[in-house]
CSV table of N, CA and C in Angstrom, one decimal:
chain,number,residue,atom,x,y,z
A,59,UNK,N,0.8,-1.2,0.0
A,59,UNK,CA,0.0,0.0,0.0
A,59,UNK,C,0.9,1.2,0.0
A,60,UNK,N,0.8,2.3,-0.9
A,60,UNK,CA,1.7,3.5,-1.2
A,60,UNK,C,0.6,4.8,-0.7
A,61,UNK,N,1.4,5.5,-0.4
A,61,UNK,CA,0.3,6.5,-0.1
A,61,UNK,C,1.0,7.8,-0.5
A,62,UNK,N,0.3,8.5,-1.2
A,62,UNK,CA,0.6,9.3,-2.0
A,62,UNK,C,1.0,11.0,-1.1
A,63,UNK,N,2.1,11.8,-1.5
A,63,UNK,CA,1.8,12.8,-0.6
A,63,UNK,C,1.0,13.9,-1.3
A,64,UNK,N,0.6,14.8,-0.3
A,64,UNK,CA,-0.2,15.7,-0.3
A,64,UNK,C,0.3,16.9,-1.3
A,65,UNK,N,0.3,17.2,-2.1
A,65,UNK,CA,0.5,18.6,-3.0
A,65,UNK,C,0.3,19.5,-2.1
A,66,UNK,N,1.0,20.6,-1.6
A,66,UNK,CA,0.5,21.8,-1.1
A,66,UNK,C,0.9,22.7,-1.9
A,67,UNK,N,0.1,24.1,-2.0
A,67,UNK,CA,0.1,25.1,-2.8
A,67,UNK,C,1.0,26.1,-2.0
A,68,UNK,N,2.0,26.4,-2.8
A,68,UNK,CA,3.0,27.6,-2.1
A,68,UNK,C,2.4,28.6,-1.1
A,69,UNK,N,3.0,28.7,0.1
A,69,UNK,CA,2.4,29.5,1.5
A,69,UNK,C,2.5,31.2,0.3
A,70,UNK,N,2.0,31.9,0.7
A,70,UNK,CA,1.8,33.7,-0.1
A,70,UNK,C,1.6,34.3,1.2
A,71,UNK,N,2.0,35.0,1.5
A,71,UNK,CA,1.5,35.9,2.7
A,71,UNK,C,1.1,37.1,2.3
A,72,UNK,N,0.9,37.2,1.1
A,72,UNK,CA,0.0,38.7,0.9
A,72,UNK,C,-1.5,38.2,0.8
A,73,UNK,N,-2.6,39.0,1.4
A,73,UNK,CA,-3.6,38.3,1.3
A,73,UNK,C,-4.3,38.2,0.1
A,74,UNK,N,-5.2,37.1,-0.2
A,74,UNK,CA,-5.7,37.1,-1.5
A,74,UNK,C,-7.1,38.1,-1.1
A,75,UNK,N,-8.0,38.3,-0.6
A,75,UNK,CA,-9.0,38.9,0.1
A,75,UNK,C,-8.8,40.5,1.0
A,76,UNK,N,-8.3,41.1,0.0
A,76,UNK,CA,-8.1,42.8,0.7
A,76,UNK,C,-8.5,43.1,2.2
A,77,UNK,N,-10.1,42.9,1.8
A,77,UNK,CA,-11.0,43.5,2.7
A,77,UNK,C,-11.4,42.3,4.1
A,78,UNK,N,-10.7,41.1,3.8
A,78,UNK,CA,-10.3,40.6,4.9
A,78,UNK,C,-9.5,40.8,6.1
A,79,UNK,N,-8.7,41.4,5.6
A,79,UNK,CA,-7.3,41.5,6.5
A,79,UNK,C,-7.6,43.3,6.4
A,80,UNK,N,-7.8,43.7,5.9
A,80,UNK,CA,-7.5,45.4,6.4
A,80,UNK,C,-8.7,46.1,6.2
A,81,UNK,N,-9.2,47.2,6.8
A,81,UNK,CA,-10.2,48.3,6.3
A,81,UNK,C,-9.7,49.9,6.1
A,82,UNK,N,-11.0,49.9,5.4
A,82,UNK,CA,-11.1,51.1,5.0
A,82,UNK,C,-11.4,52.5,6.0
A,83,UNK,N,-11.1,52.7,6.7
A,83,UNK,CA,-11.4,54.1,8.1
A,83,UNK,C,-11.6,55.5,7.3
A,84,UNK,N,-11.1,55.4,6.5
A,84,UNK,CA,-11.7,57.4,6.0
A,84,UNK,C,-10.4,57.6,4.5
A,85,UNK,N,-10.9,59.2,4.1
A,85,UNK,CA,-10.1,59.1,3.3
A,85,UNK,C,-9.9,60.9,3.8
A,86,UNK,N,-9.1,61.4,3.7
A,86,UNK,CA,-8.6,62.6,4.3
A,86,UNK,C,-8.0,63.6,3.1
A,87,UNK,N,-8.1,64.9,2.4
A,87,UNK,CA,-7.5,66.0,2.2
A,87,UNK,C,-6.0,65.8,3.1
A,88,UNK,N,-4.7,65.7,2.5
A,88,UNK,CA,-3.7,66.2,3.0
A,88,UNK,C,-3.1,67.6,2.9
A,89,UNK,N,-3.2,67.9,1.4
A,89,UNK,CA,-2.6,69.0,0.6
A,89,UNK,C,-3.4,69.6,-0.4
A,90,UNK,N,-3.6,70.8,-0.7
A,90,UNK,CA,-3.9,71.1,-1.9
A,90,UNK,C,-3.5,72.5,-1.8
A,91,UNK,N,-2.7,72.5,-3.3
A,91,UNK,CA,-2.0,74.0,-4.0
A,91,UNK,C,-2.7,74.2,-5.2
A,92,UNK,N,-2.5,75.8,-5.6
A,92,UNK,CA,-3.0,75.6,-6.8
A,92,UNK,C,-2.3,77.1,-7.2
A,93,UNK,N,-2.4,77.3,-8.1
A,93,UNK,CA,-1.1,78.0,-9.0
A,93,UNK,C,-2.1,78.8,-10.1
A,94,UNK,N,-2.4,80.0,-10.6
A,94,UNK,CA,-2.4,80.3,-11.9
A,94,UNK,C,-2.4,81.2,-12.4
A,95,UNK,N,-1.6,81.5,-13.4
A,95,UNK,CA,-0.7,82.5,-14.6
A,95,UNK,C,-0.7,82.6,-16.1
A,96,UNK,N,-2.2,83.5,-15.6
A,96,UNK,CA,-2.7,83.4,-16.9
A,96,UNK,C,-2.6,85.3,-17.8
A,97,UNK,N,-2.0,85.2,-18.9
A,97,UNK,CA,-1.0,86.7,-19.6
A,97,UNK,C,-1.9,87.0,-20.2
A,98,UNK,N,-3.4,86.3,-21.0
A,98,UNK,CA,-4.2,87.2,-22.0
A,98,UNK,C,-4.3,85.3,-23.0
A,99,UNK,N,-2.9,85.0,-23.1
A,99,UNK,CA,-3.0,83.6,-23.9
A,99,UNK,C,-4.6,82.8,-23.4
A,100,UNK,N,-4.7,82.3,-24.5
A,100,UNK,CA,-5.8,81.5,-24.6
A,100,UNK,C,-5.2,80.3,-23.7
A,101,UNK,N,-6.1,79.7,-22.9
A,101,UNK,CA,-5.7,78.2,-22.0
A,101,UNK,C,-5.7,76.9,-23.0
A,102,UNK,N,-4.9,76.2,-22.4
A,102,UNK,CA,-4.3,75.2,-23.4
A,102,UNK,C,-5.4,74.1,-22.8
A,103,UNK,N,-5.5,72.9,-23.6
A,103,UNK,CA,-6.9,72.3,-23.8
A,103,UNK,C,-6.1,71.0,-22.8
A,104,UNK,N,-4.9,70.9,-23.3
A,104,UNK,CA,-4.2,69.7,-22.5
A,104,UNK,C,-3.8,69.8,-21.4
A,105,UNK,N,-4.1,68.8,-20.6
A,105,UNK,CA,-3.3,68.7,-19.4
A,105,UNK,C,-2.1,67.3,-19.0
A,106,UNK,N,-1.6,67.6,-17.9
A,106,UNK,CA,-0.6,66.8,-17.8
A,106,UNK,C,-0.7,66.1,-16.4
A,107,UNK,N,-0.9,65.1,-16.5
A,107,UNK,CA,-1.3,64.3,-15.2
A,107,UNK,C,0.3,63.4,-14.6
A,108,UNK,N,0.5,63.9,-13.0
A,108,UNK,CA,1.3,63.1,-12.8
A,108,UNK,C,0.6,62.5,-11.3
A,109,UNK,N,1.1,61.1,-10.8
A,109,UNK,CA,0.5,60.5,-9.9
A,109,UNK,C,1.8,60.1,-8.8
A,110,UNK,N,1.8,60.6,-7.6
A,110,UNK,CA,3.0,59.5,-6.9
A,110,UNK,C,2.2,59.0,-5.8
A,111,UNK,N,2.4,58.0,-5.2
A,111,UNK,CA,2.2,57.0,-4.1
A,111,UNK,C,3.1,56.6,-2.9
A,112,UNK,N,3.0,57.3,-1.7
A,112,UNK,CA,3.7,57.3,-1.0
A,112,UNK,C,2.4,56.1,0.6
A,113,UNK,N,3.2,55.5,0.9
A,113,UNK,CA,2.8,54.7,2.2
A,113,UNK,C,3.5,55.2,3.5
A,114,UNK,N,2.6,54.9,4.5
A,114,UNK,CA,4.0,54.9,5.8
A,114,UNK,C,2.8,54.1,7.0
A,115,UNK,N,3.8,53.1,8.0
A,115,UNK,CA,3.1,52.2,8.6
A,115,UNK,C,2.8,52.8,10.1
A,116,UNK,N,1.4,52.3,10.5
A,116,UNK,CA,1.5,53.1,12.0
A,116,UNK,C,1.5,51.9,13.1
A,117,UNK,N,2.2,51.2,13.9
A,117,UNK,CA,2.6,50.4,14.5
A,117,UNK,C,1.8,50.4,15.7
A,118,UNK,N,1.6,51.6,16.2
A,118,UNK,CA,0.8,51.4,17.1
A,118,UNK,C,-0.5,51.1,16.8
A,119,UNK,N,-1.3,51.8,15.7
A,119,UNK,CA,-2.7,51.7,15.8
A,119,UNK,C,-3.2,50.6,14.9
A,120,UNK,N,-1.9,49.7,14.4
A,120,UNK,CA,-1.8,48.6,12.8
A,120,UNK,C,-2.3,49.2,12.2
A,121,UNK,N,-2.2,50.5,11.1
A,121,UNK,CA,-2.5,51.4,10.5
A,121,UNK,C,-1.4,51.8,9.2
A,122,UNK,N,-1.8,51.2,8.4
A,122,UNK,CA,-1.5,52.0,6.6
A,122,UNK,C,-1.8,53.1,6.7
A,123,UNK,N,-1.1,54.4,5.9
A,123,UNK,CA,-1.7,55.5,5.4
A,123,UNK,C,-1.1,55.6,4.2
A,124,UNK,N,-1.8,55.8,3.2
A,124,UNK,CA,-1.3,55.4,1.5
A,124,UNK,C,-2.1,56.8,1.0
A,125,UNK,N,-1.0,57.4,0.8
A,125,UNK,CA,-0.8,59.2,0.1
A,125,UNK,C,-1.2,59.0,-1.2
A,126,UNK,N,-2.0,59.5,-2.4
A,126,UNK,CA,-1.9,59.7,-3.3
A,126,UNK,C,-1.7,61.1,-3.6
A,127,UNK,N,-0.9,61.4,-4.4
A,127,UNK,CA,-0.3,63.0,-4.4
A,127,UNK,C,-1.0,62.7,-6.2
A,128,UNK,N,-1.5,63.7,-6.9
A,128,UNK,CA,-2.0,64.1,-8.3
A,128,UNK,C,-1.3,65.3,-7.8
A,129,UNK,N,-0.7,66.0,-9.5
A,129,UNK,CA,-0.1,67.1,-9.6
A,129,UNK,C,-0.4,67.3,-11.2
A,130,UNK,N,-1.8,68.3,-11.3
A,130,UNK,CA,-1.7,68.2,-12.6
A,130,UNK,C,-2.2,69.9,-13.2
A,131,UNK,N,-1.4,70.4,-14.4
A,131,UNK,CA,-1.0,71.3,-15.0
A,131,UNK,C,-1.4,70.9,-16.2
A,132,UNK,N,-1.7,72.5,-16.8
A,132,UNK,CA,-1.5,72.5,-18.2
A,132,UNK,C,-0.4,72.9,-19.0
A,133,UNK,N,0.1,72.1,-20.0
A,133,UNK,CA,1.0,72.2,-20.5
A,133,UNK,C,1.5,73.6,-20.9
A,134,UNK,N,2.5,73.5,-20.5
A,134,UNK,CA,3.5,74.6,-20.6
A,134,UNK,C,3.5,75.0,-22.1
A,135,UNK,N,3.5,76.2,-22.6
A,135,UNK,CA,4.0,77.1,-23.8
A,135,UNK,C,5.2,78.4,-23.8
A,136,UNK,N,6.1,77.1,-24.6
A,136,UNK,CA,7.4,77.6,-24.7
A,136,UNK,C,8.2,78.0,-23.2
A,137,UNK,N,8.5,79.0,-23.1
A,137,UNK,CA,9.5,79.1,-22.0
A,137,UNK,C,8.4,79.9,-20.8
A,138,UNK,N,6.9,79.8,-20.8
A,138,UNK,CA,6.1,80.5,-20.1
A,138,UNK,C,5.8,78.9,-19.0
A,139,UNK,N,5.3,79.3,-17.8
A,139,UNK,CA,4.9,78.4,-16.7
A,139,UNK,C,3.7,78.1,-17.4
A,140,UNK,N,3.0,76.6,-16.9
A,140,UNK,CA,1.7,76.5,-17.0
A,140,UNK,C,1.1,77.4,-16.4
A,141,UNK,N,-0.1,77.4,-17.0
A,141,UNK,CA,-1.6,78.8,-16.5
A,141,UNK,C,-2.0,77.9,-15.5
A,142,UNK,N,-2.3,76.5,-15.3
A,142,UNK,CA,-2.9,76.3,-14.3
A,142,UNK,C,-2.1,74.7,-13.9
A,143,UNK,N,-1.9,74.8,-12.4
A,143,UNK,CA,-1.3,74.4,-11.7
A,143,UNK,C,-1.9,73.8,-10.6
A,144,UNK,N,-1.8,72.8,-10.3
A,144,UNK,CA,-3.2,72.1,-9.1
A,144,UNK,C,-2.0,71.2,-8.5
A,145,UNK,N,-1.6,70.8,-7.2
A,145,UNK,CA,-1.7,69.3,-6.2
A,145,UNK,C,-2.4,69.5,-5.1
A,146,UNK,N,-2.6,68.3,-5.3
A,146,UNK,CA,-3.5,67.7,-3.8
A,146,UNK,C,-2.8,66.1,-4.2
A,147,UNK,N,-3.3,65.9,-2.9
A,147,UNK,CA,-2.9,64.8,-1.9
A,147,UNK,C,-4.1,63.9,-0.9
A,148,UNK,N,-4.7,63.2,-1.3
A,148,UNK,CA,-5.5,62.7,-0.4
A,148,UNK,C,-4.8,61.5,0.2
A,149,UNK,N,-5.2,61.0,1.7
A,149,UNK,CA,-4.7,60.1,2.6
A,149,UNK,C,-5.7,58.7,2.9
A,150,UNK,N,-5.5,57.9,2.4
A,150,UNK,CA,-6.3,56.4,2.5
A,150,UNK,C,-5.7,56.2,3.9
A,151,UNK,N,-6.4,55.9,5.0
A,151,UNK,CA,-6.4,55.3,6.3
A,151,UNK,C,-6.9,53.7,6.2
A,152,UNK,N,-6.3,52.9,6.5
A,152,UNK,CA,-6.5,51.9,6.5
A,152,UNK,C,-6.0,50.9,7.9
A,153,UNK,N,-6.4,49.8,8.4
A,153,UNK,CA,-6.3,49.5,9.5
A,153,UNK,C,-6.3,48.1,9.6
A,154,UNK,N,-5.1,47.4,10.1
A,154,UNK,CA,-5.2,46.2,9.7
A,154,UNK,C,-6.2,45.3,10.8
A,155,UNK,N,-6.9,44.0,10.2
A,155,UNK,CA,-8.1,43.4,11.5
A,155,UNK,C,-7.2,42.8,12.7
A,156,UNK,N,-5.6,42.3,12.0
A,156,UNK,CA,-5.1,41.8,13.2
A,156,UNK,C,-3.7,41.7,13.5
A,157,UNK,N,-3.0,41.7,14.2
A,157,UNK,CA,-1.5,41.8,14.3
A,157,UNK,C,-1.2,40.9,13.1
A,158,UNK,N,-1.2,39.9,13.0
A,158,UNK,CA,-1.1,38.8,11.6
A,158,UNK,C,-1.2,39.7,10.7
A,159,UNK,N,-2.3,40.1,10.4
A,159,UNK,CA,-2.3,40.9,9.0
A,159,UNK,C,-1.7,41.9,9.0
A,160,UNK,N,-1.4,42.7,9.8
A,160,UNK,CA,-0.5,44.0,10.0
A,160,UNK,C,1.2,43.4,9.8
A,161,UNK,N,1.3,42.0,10.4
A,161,UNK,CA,2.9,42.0,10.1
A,161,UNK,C,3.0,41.8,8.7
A,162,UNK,N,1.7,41.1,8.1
A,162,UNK,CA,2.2,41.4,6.6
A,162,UNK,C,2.2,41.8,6.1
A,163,UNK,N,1.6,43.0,6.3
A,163,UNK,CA,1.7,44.2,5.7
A,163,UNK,C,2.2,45.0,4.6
A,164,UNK,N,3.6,44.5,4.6
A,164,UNK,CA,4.3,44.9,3.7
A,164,UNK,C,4.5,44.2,2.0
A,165,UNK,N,4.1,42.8,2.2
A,165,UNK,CA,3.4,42.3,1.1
A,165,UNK,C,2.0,42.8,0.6
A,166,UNK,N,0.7,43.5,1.2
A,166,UNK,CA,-0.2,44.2,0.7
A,166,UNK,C,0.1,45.2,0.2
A,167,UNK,N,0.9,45.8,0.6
A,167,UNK,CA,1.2,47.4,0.2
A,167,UNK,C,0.8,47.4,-1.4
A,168,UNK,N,0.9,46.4,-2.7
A,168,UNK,CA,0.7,46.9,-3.7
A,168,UNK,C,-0.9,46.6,-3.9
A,169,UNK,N,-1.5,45.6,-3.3
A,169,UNK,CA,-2.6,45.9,-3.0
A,169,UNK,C,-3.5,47.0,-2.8
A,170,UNK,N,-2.9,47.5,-1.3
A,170,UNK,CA,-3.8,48.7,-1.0
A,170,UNK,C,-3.5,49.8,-1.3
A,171,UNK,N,-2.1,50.3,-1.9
A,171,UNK,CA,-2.0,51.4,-3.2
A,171,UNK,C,-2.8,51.3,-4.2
A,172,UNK,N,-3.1,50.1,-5.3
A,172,UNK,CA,-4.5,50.1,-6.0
A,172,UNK,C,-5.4,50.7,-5.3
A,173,UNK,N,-5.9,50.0,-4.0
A,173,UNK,CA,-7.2,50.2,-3.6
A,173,UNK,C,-7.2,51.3,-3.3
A,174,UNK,N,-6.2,52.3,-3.2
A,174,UNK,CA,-6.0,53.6,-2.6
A,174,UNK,C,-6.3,54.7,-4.0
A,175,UNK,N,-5.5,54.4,-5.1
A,175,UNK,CA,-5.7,55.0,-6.0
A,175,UNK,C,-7.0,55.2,-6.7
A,176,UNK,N,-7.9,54.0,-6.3
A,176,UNK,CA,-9.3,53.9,-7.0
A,176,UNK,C,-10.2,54.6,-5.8
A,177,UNK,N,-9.6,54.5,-5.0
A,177,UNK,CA,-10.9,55.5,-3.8
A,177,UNK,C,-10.5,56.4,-3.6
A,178,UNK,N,-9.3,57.6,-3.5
A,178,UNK,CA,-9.2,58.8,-4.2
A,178,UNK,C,-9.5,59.3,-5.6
A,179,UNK,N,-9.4,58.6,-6.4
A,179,UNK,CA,-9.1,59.2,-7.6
A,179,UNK,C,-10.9,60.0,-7.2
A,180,UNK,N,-12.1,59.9,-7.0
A,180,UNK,CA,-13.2,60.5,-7.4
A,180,UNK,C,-13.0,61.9,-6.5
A,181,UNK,N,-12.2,61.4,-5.9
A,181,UNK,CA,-12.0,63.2,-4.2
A,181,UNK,C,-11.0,64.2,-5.7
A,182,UNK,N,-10.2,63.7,-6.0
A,182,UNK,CA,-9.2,64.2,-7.1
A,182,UNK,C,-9.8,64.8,-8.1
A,183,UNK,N,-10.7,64.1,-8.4
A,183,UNK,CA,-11.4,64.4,-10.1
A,183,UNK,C,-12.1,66.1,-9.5
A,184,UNK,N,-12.9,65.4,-8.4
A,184,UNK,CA,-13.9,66.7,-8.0
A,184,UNK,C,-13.3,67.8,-6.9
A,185,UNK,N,-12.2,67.9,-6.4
A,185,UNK,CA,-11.7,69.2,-6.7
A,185,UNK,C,-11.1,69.5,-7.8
A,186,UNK,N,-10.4,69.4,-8.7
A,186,UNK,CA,-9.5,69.7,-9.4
A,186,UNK,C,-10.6,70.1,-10.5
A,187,UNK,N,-12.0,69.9,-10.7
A,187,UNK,CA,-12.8,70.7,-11.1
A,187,UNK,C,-13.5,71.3,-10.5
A,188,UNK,N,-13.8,71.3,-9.4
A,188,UNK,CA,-14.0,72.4,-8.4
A,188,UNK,C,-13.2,73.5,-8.5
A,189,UNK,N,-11.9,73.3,-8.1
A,189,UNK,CA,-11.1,74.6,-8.4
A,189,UNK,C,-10.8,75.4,-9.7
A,190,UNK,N,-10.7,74.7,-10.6
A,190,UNK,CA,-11.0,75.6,-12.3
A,190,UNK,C,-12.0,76.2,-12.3
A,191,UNK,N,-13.0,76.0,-11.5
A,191,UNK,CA,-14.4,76.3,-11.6
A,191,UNK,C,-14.1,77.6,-11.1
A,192,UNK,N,-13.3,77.7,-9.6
A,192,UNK,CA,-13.3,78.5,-9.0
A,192,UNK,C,-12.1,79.9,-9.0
A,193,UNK,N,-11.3,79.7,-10.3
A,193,UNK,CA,-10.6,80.2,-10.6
A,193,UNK,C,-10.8,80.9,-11.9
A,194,UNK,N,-12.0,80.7,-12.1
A,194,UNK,CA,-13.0,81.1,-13.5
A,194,UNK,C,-11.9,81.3,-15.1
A,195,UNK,N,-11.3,79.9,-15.0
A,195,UNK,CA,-11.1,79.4,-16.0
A,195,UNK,C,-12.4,78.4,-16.8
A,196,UNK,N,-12.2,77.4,-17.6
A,196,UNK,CA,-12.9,76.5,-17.9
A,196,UNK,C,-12.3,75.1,-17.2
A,197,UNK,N,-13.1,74.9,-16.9
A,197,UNK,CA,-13.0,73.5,-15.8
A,197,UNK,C,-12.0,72.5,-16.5
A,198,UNK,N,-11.1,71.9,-16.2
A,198,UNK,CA,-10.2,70.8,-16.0
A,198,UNK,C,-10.8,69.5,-15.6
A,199,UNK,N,-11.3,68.5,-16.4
A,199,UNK,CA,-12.3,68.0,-15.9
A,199,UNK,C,-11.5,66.3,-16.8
A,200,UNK,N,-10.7,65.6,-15.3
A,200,UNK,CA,-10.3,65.0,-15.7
A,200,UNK,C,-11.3,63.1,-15.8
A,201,UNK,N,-10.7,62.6,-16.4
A,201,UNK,CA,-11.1,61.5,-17.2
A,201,UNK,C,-11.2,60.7,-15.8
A,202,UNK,N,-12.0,59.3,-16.2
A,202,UNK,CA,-12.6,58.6,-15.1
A,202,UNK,C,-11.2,57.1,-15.0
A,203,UNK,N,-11.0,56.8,-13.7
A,203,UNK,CA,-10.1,56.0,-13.4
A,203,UNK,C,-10.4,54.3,-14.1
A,204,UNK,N,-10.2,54.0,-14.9
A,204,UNK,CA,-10.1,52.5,-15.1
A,204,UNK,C,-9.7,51.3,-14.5
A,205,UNK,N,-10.0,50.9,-13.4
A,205,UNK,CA,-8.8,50.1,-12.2
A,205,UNK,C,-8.6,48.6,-13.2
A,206,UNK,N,-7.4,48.7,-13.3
A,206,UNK,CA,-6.9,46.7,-13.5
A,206,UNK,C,-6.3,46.5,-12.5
A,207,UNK,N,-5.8,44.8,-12.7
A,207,UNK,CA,-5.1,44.4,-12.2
A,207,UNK,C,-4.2,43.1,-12.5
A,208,UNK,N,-3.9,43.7,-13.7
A,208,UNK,CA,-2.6,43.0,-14.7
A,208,UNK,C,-1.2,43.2,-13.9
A,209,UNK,N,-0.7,42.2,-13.6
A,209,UNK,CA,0.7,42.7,-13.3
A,209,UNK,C,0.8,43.9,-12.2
A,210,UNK,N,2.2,44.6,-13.5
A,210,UNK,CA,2.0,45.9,-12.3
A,210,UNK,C,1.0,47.4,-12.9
A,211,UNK,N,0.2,46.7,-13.6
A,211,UNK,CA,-1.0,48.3,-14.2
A,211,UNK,C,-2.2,48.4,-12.8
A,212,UNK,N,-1.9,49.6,-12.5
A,212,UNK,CA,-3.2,49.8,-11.6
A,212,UNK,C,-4.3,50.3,-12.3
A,213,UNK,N,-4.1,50.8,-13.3
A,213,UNK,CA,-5.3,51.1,-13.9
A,213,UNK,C,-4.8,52.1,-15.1
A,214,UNK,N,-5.9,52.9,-15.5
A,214,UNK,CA,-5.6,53.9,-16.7
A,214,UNK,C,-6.6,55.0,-16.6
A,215,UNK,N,-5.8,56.1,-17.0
A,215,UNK,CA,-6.8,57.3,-16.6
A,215,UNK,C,-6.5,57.8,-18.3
A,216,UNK,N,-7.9,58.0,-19.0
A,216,UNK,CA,-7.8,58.3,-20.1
A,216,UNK,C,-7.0,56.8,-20.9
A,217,UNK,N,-5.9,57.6,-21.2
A,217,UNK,CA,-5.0,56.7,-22.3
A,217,UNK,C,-3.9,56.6,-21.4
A,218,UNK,N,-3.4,57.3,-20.0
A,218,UNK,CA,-2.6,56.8,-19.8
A,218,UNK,C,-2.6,55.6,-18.5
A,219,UNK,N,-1.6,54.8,-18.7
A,219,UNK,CA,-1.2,53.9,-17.9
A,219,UNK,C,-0.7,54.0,-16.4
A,220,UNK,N,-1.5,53.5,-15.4
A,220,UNK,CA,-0.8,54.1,-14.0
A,220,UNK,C,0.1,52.4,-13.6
A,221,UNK,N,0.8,52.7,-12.9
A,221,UNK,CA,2.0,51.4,-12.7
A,221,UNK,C,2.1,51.8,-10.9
A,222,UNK,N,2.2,50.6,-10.5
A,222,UNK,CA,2.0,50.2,-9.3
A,222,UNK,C,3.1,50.1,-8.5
A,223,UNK,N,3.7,51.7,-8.3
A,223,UNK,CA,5.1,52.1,-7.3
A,223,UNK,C,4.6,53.1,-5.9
A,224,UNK,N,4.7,52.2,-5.1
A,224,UNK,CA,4.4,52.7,-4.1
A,224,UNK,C,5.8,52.8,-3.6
A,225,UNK,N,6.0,54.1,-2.6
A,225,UNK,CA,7.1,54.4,-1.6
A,225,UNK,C,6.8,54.7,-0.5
A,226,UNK,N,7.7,53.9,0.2
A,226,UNK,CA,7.3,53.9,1.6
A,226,UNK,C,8.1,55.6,1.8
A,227,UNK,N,7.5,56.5,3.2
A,227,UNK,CA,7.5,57.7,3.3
A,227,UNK,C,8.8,57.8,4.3
């Protein structure tokens, strides 16, 4: 009689189940600037979208905070500044359910930057046309977030590609 052994599936310590292991507590305004220098030139139709992702871990409260910083401008003409100039920074609070999941932590991180990027981006869209509004230009009214999760694409805004680099703070 032979007895066959068991196949196990490689141990992963990142969770498969997000919303298992961590929540969602709030999403917070960190920053917001806004800039604009406008000479008589007509406003340029394009903008320029940049995205960074910054993490930092809170040990006492088992607590992620995952920064999305948007910094977006209209493209510059010739050797003149953009006319309009916007960052903000919204703050994903996140909270792990248990010391376990909190020591993994650091394997979710690309995780909950996705999840972070897709639950700011609607706070981002709607100031950043709030403010155009309020700067009585014509609104800057950026394109809706497409979330994947191919590899390292977190999603696409418009036509462009967002890639899934998070830094710790």
């Amino acid at each position: 009689m032979t007895q066959q052994a068991s196949k196990k599936k490689p141990a992963t310590t990142a969770p498969k189940n997000l919303s298992d292991h961590f929540k969602l507590l709030g999403i917070r305004l960190s920053e917001s600037r806004c800039k604009l220098s406008l000479d008589g030139d007509p406003l340029p139709e394009q903008v320029k979208i940049n995205i960074q992702i910054v993490y930092s871990e809170q040990k006492a409260t088992k607590g992620i905070i995952v920064r999305c910083a948007c910094d977006v401008s209209t493209l510059a003409v010739g050797d003149k500044p953009p006319a309009v100039s916007i960052q903000a920074a919204y703050e994903c609070l996140y909270q792990a359910n248990s010391a376990k999941a909190f020591s993994g932590a650091k394997e979710a991180i690309p995780a909950l930057s996705r999840s972070a990027q897709f639950h700011a981006w609607p706070y981002l869209r709607r100031l950043i046309h709030q403010t155009t509004l309020e700067m009585g230009v014509p609104p800057i009214v950026l394109p809706m977030f497409a979330p994947r999760s191919d590899g390292d694409n977190v999603g696409r805004i418009g036509k462009q590609e967002l890639k899934n680099v998070a830094k710790k703070k």
